[in-house]
GROMACS .gro file of C-alpha atoms in nm:
model
  281
    1MET     CA    1  -0.484  -0.462  -2.301
    2THR     CA    2  -0.437  -0.635  -1.966
    3LYS     CA    3  -0.726  -0.571  -1.728
    4LEU     CA    4  -0.681  -0.553  -1.354
    5ALA     CA    5  -0.898  -0.448  -1.062
    6VAL     CA    6  -0.800  -0.257  -0.749
    7ILE     CA    7  -1.013  -0.316  -0.439
    8GLY     CA    8  -1.025  -0.006  -0.219
    9SER     CA    9  -0.997   0.354  -0.340
   10GLY     CA   10  -0.809   0.502  -0.047
   11VAL     CA   11  -0.459   0.649  -0.065
   12MET     CA   12  -0.291   0.329  -0.182
   13GLY     CA   13  -0.572   0.199  -0.402
   14ARG     CA   14  -0.607   0.520  -0.600
   15GLY     CA   15  -0.229   0.542  -0.631
   16ILE     CA   16  -0.204   0.188  -0.770
   17ALA     CA   17  -0.489   0.255  -1.014
   18TYR     CA   18  -0.319   0.577  -1.130
   19ALA     CA   19   0.016   0.406  -1.190
   20ALA     CA   20  -0.142   0.114  -1.373
   21ALA     CA   21  -0.365   0.327  -1.597
   22LEU     CA   22  -0.076   0.555  -1.690
   23ASN     CA   23   0.121   0.251  -1.806
   24GLY     CA   24  -0.143   0.109  -2.038
   25PHE     CA   25  -0.351  -0.117  -1.814
   26SER     CA   26  -0.730  -0.120  -1.815
   27VAL     CA   27  -0.820  -0.063  -1.450
   28ALA     CA   28  -1.142  -0.109  -1.255
   29LEU     CA   29  -1.119   0.076  -0.922
   30TYR     CA   30  -1.372  -0.062  -0.673
   31ASP     CA   31  -1.499   0.077  -0.346
   32ILE     CA   32  -1.816   0.019  -0.149
   33ASN     CA   33  -1.823   0.390  -0.066
   34SER     CA   34  -1.934   0.611  -0.357
   35ASN     CA   35  -1.790   0.925  -0.193
   36SER     CA   36  -1.449   0.759  -0.170
   37LEU     CA   37  -1.471   0.665  -0.538
   38LEU     CA   38  -1.556   1.022  -0.635
   39SER     CA   39  -1.268   1.152  -0.425
   40ALA     CA   40  -1.034   0.903  -0.593
   41GLU     CA   41  -1.152   1.005  -0.940
   42ASN     CA   42  -1.092   1.373  -0.865
   43TYR     CA   43  -0.749   1.297  -0.717
   44ILE     CA   44  -0.638   1.091  -1.016
   45LYS     CA   45  -0.751   1.352  -1.268
   46ASP     CA   46  -0.577   1.627  -1.069
   47GLU     CA   47  -0.253   1.426  -1.049
   48LEU     CA   48  -0.259   1.359  -1.423
   49ILE     CA   49  -0.305   1.730  -1.498
   50LYS     CA   50  -0.027   1.827  -1.254
   51SER     CA   51   0.208   1.577  -1.417
   52GLU     CA   52   0.130   1.721  -1.760
   53GLN     CA   53   0.184   2.078  -1.638
   54LYS     CA   54   0.524   1.980  -1.498
   55GLY     CA   55   0.621   1.820  -1.828
   56TYR     CA   56   0.637   1.463  -1.698
   57ILE     CA   57   0.366   1.330  -1.930
   58SER     CA   58   0.196   1.441  -2.252
   59ASN     CA   59  -0.163   1.552  -2.302
   60SER     CA   60  -0.234   1.228  -2.488
   61ALA     CA   61  -0.105   1.035  -2.183
   62VAL     CA   62  -0.348   1.228  -1.963
   63GLU     CA   63  -0.638   1.139  -2.193
   64GLU     CA   64  -0.526   0.776  -2.207
   65GLY     CA   65  -0.491   0.758  -1.828
   66VAL     CA   66  -0.841   0.896  -1.773
   67LYS     CA   67  -0.987   0.659  -2.034
   68ASN     CA   68  -0.815   0.353  -1.884
   69ILE     CA   69  -0.988   0.376  -1.542
   70THR     CA   70  -1.346   0.287  -1.459
   71TYR     CA   71  -1.490   0.353  -1.113
   72CYS     CA   72  -1.712   0.079  -0.981
   73SER     CA   73  -1.926   0.013  -0.671
   74ASP     CA   74  -2.012  -0.343  -0.777
   75MET     CA   75  -1.728  -0.585  -0.701
   76LYS     CA   76  -1.861  -0.853  -0.936
   77VAL     CA   77  -1.854  -0.609  -1.227
   78ALA     CA   78  -1.512  -0.471  -1.126
   79VAL     CA   79  -1.334  -0.808  -1.128
   80GLU     CA   80  -1.495  -0.948  -1.442
   81ASP     CA   81  -1.234  -1.067  -1.696
   82CYS     CA   82  -0.942  -0.951  -1.478
   83SER     CA   83  -0.613  -1.138  -1.484
   84LEU     CA   84  -0.504  -0.973  -1.158
   85VAL     CA   85  -0.691  -0.822  -0.864
   86ILE     CA   86  -0.499  -0.610  -0.612
   87GLU     CA   87  -0.657  -0.560  -0.269
   88ALA     CA   88  -0.578  -0.230  -0.096
   89VAL     CA   89  -0.808  -0.217   0.206
   90LEU     CA   90  -0.729  -0.146   0.572
   91GLU     CA   91  -0.442  -0.332   0.739
   92ILE     CA   92  -0.680  -0.548   0.941
   93MET     CA   93  -0.654  -0.921   0.878
   94GLU     CA   94  -1.024  -0.993   0.932
   95ILE     CA   95  -1.119  -0.737   0.665
   96LYS     CA   96  -0.862  -0.868   0.419
   97ILE     CA   97  -0.978  -1.228   0.465
   98LYS     CA   98  -1.340  -1.125   0.412
   99VAL     CA   99  -1.245  -0.948   0.088
  100PHE     CA  100  -1.040  -1.242  -0.039
  101LYS     CA  101  -1.317  -1.492   0.034
  102GLU     CA  102  -1.554  -1.278  -0.172
  103LEU     CA  103  -1.299  -1.236  -0.452
  104ASP     CA  104  -1.244  -1.611  -0.459
  105THR     CA  105  -1.611  -1.669  -0.540
  106LEU     CA  106  -1.640  -1.385  -0.794
  107CYS     CA  107  -1.316  -1.418  -0.994
  108SER     CA  108  -1.222  -1.663  -1.265
  109PRO     CA  109  -1.021  -1.960  -1.130
  110GLU     CA  110  -0.722  -1.828  -1.330
  111THR     CA  111  -0.725  -1.481  -1.171
  112ILE     CA  112  -0.431  -1.396  -0.946
  113LEU     CA  113  -0.523  -1.230  -0.615
  114ALA     CA  114  -0.267  -0.992  -0.463
  115THR     CA  115  -0.272  -0.808  -0.132
  116ASN     CA  116  -0.102  -0.472  -0.090
  117THR     CA  117  -0.029  -0.544   0.275
  118SER     CA  118   0.291  -0.400   0.422
  119THR     CA  119   0.320  -0.656   0.704
  120MET     CA  120   0.061  -0.934   0.693
  121SER     CA  121   0.077  -1.296   0.581
  122PRO     CA  122  -0.020  -1.386   0.223
  123THR     CA  123  -0.006  -1.749   0.339
  124GLU     CA  124  -0.281  -1.688   0.597
  125ILE     CA  125  -0.487  -1.491   0.346
  126GLY     CA  126  -0.438  -1.748   0.069
  127ALA     CA  127  -0.541  -2.034   0.297
  128GLN     CA  128  -0.890  -1.885   0.313
  129THR     CA  129  -0.931  -1.926  -0.064
  130SER     CA  130  -0.951  -2.218  -0.307
  131ARG     CA  131  -0.640  -2.088  -0.489
  132PRO     CA  132  -0.351  -2.037  -0.243
  133ASP     CA  133  -0.108  -2.094  -0.531
  134LYS     CA  134  -0.246  -1.778  -0.696
  135VAL     CA  135  -0.233  -1.555  -0.385
  136ILE     CA  136   0.063  -1.322  -0.337
  137ALA     CA  137   0.154  -0.988  -0.177
  138MET     CA  138   0.248  -0.682  -0.383
  139HIS     CA  139   0.367  -0.414  -0.142
  140PHE     CA  140   0.352  -0.077  -0.317
  141PHE     CA  141   0.487   0.241  -0.157
  142ASN     CA  142   0.327   0.582  -0.108
  143PRO     CA  143   0.308   0.787  -0.327
  144VAL     CA  144   0.278   0.501  -0.575
  145HIS     CA  145   0.343   0.702  -0.891
  146LYS     CA  146   0.674   0.834  -0.751
  147MET     CA  147   0.810   0.536  -0.556
  148LYS     CA  148   1.003   0.287  -0.769
  149LEU     CA  149   0.980  -0.031  -0.560
  150ILE     CA  150   0.731  -0.315  -0.526
  151GLU     CA  151   0.807  -0.587  -0.273
  152ILE     CA  152   0.679  -0.919  -0.407
  153ILE     CA  153   0.611  -1.160  -0.121
  154ARG     CA  154   0.541  -1.524  -0.189
  155GLY     CA  155   0.328  -1.724   0.055
  156LEU     CA  156   0.395  -2.085   0.143
  157GLU     CA  157   0.193  -2.216  -0.153
  158THR     CA  158   0.241  -1.929  -0.402
  159SER     CA  159   0.343  -2.081  -0.735
  160GLU     CA  160   0.648  -1.982  -0.936
  161GLU     CA  161   0.415  -1.899  -1.225
  162THR     CA  162   0.228  -1.649  -1.004
  163VAL     CA  163   0.555  -1.485  -0.897
  164ARG     CA  164   0.673  -1.454  -1.259
  165TYR     CA  165   0.343  -1.303  -1.371
  166VAL     CA  166   0.335  -1.046  -1.092
  167ARG     CA  167   0.697  -0.952  -1.157
  168ALA     CA  168   0.615  -0.897  -1.525
  169ILE     CA  169   0.312  -0.682  -1.436
  170SER     CA  170   0.528  -0.478  -1.197
  171GLU     CA  171   0.788  -0.418  -1.467
  172LYS     CA  172   0.516  -0.302  -1.708
  173MET     CA  173   0.424  -0.047  -1.441
  174LYS     CA  174   0.789   0.067  -1.464
  175LYS     CA  175   0.868  -0.053  -1.111
  176GLU     CA  176   1.171  -0.227  -0.967
  177THR     CA  177   1.100  -0.542  -0.765
  178VAL     CA  178   1.251  -0.744  -0.484
  179GLU     CA  179   1.133  -1.095  -0.402
  180VAL     CA  180   1.073  -1.180  -0.039
  181ASN     CA  181   1.003  -1.512   0.130
  182GLU     CA  182   0.717  -1.442   0.367
  183PHE     CA  183   0.808  -1.331   0.718
  184PRO     CA  184   0.621  -1.068   0.923
  185GLY     CA  185   0.705  -0.717   0.807
  186PHE     CA  186   0.894  -0.836   0.498
  187ILE     CA  187   1.204  -0.614   0.440
  188THR     CA  188   1.105  -0.249   0.434
  189SER     CA  189   0.829  -0.245   0.695
  190ARG     CA  190   1.047  -0.417   0.954
  191MET     CA  191   1.316  -0.155   0.909
  192ASN     CA  192   1.081   0.143   0.879
  193CYS     CA  193   0.882   0.046   1.185
  194LEU     CA  194   1.194   0.005   1.399
  195ILE     CA  195   1.347   0.336   1.287
  196GLY     CA  196   1.018   0.524   1.315
  197ASN     CA  197   0.936   0.379   1.656
  198GLU     CA  198   1.278   0.474   1.793
  199ALA     CA  199   1.237   0.827   1.656
  200MET     CA  200   0.900   0.848   1.836
  201ASN     CA  201   1.059   0.724   2.160
  202MET     CA  202   1.334   0.985   2.132
  203PHE     CA  203   1.078   1.259   2.075
  204MET     CA  204   0.871   1.136   2.371
  205GLU     CA  205   1.184   1.131   2.591
  206GLY     CA  206   1.272   1.489   2.496
  207VAL     CA  207   1.598   1.395   2.322
  208ALA     CA  208   1.529   1.650   2.047
  209SER     CA  209   1.245   1.820   1.863
  210ALA     CA  210   1.057   1.636   1.590
  211GLU     CA  211   1.213   1.873   1.337
  212ASP     CA  212   1.568   1.805   1.456
  213ILE     CA  213   1.520   1.428   1.479
  214ASP     CA  214   1.403   1.418   1.118
  215LYS     CA  215   1.674   1.661   1.007
  216ALA     CA  216   1.943   1.445   1.170
  217ILE     CA  217   1.821   1.130   0.995
  218LYS     CA  218   1.790   1.306   0.658
  219LEU     CA  219   2.127   1.482   0.663
  220GLY     CA  220   2.326   1.242   0.880
  221LEU     CA  221   2.202   0.911   0.738
  222ASN     CA  222   2.099   1.038   0.393
  223HIS     CA  223   1.735   0.932   0.418
  224PRO     CA  224   1.511   1.117   0.170
  225MET     CA  225   1.247   1.175   0.437
  226GLY     CA  226   1.261   1.187   0.816
  227PRO     CA  227   1.099   0.893   1.003
  228LEU     CA  228   0.841   1.109   1.182
  229ALA     CA  229   0.729   1.283   0.862
  230LEU     CA  230   0.714   0.942   0.693
  231ALA     CA  231   0.492   0.805   0.970
  232ASP     CA  232   0.264   1.107   0.929
  233LEU     CA  233   0.246   1.040   0.554
  234VAL     CA  234   0.166   0.669   0.600
  235GLY     CA  235  -0.096   0.752   0.864
  236LEU     CA  236  -0.034   0.705   1.235
  237ASP     CA  237  -0.331   0.470   1.264
  238THR     CA  238  -0.185   0.252   0.989
  239ARG     CA  239   0.159   0.263   1.151
  240LEU     CA  240   0.008   0.165   1.488
  241ARG     CA  241  -0.170  -0.135   1.333
  242ASN     CA  242   0.157  -0.240   1.169
  243MET     CA  243   0.346  -0.205   1.497
  244GLU     CA  244   0.084  -0.403   1.688
  245TYR     CA  245   0.102  -0.684   1.432
  246LEU     CA  246   0.483  -0.693   1.439
  247HIS     CA  247   0.483  -0.678   1.820
  248GLN     CA  248   0.248  -0.975   1.825
  249THR     CA  249   0.447  -1.178   1.572
  250LEU     CA  250   0.810  -1.071   1.624
  251GLY     CA  251   0.825  -0.972   1.988
  252GLU     CA  252   0.911  -0.697   2.232
  253LYS     CA  253   1.140  -0.485   2.014
  254TYR     CA  254   0.833  -0.387   1.810
  255ARG     CA  255   0.623  -0.265   2.106
  256PRO     CA  256   0.456   0.057   1.981
  257CYS     CA  257   0.576   0.382   2.134
  258PRO     CA  258   0.314   0.500   2.390
  259LEU     CA  259   0.306   0.840   2.222
  260LEU     CA  260   0.200   0.680   1.893
  261THR     CA  261  -0.092   0.514   2.071
  262LYS     CA  262  -0.185   0.842   2.239
  263TYR     CA  263  -0.179   1.036   1.911
  264VAL     CA  264  -0.406   0.782   1.742
  265LYS     CA  265  -0.654   0.795   2.031
  266ALA     CA  266  -0.656   1.174   1.999
  267GLY     CA  267  -0.731   1.154   1.625
  268LYS     CA  268  -0.389   1.297   1.531
  269LEU     CA  269  -0.329   1.064   1.238
  270GLY     CA  270  -0.080   1.267   1.035
  271VAL     CA  271  -0.123   1.424   0.693
  272LYS     CA  272  -0.477   1.295   0.638
  273THR     CA  273  -0.611   1.474   0.948
  274GLY     CA  274  -0.378   1.776   0.928
  275SER     CA  275  -0.194   1.697   1.250
  276GLY     CA  276   0.050   1.432   1.370
  277PHE     CA  277   0.412   1.477   1.468
  278PHE     CA  278   0.391   1.784   1.244
  279ASN     CA  279   0.105   2.015   1.147
  280TYR     CA  280  -0.024   2.030   0.790
  281SER     CA  281  -0.236   2.312   0.649
   0.00000   0.00000   0.00000
């Protein structure tokens, strides 16, 4: 059984661990915060039970999924004997680099290190390690167990062997993949951020209500989710960090909507706080 570790047990980390465990991987989910780990464990067990109740998976799959995940507050223990480690911490470059430097010292020289970043440079992250050829980005989408795509982003020195291995792992997780040559925002985040930011500007300008903006995009452009609801799901703080990075690297068209900045300052972060462009009970 292939063993992998996921670093960070937040929304994306727990989702990646869930999807991997359900597809036969042995997973060590690491977090420095024991409360976050406990929350992740409860979430994963609840999701497995819900999936069984809806007829998506069998009872034996639930038992296998639970058995395949260990929850760990010691990074050295978590990454031991792993062929792949996936980082899923905050979208802050300094934090990611700190994590990768630590992983570089703890992991076997053969271990591939992947970042789940949606915008940031695997080249810059890989350059801080002794193995830039084994550093890559795997951009999963939320909710991980429902979304079919993984963007695979190669850095400047990422080897072909690393790309092939990560593609094979992704396929074993029953995901579709696209391969991207590194550029800020990759494919999906560049598009999502532009569409979402324009929707926020329209709402701020009073063009239409949040409900009608999202309804127009869903019914008129056939998007499965409106851009404002999607931003709330991602987390408005995360979206703001993404916009700030893209504004810095790609220029003026990615300047964050002032209302987004205001909402984040007010603690209106979307689904996770119960209030964003919409209210959630």
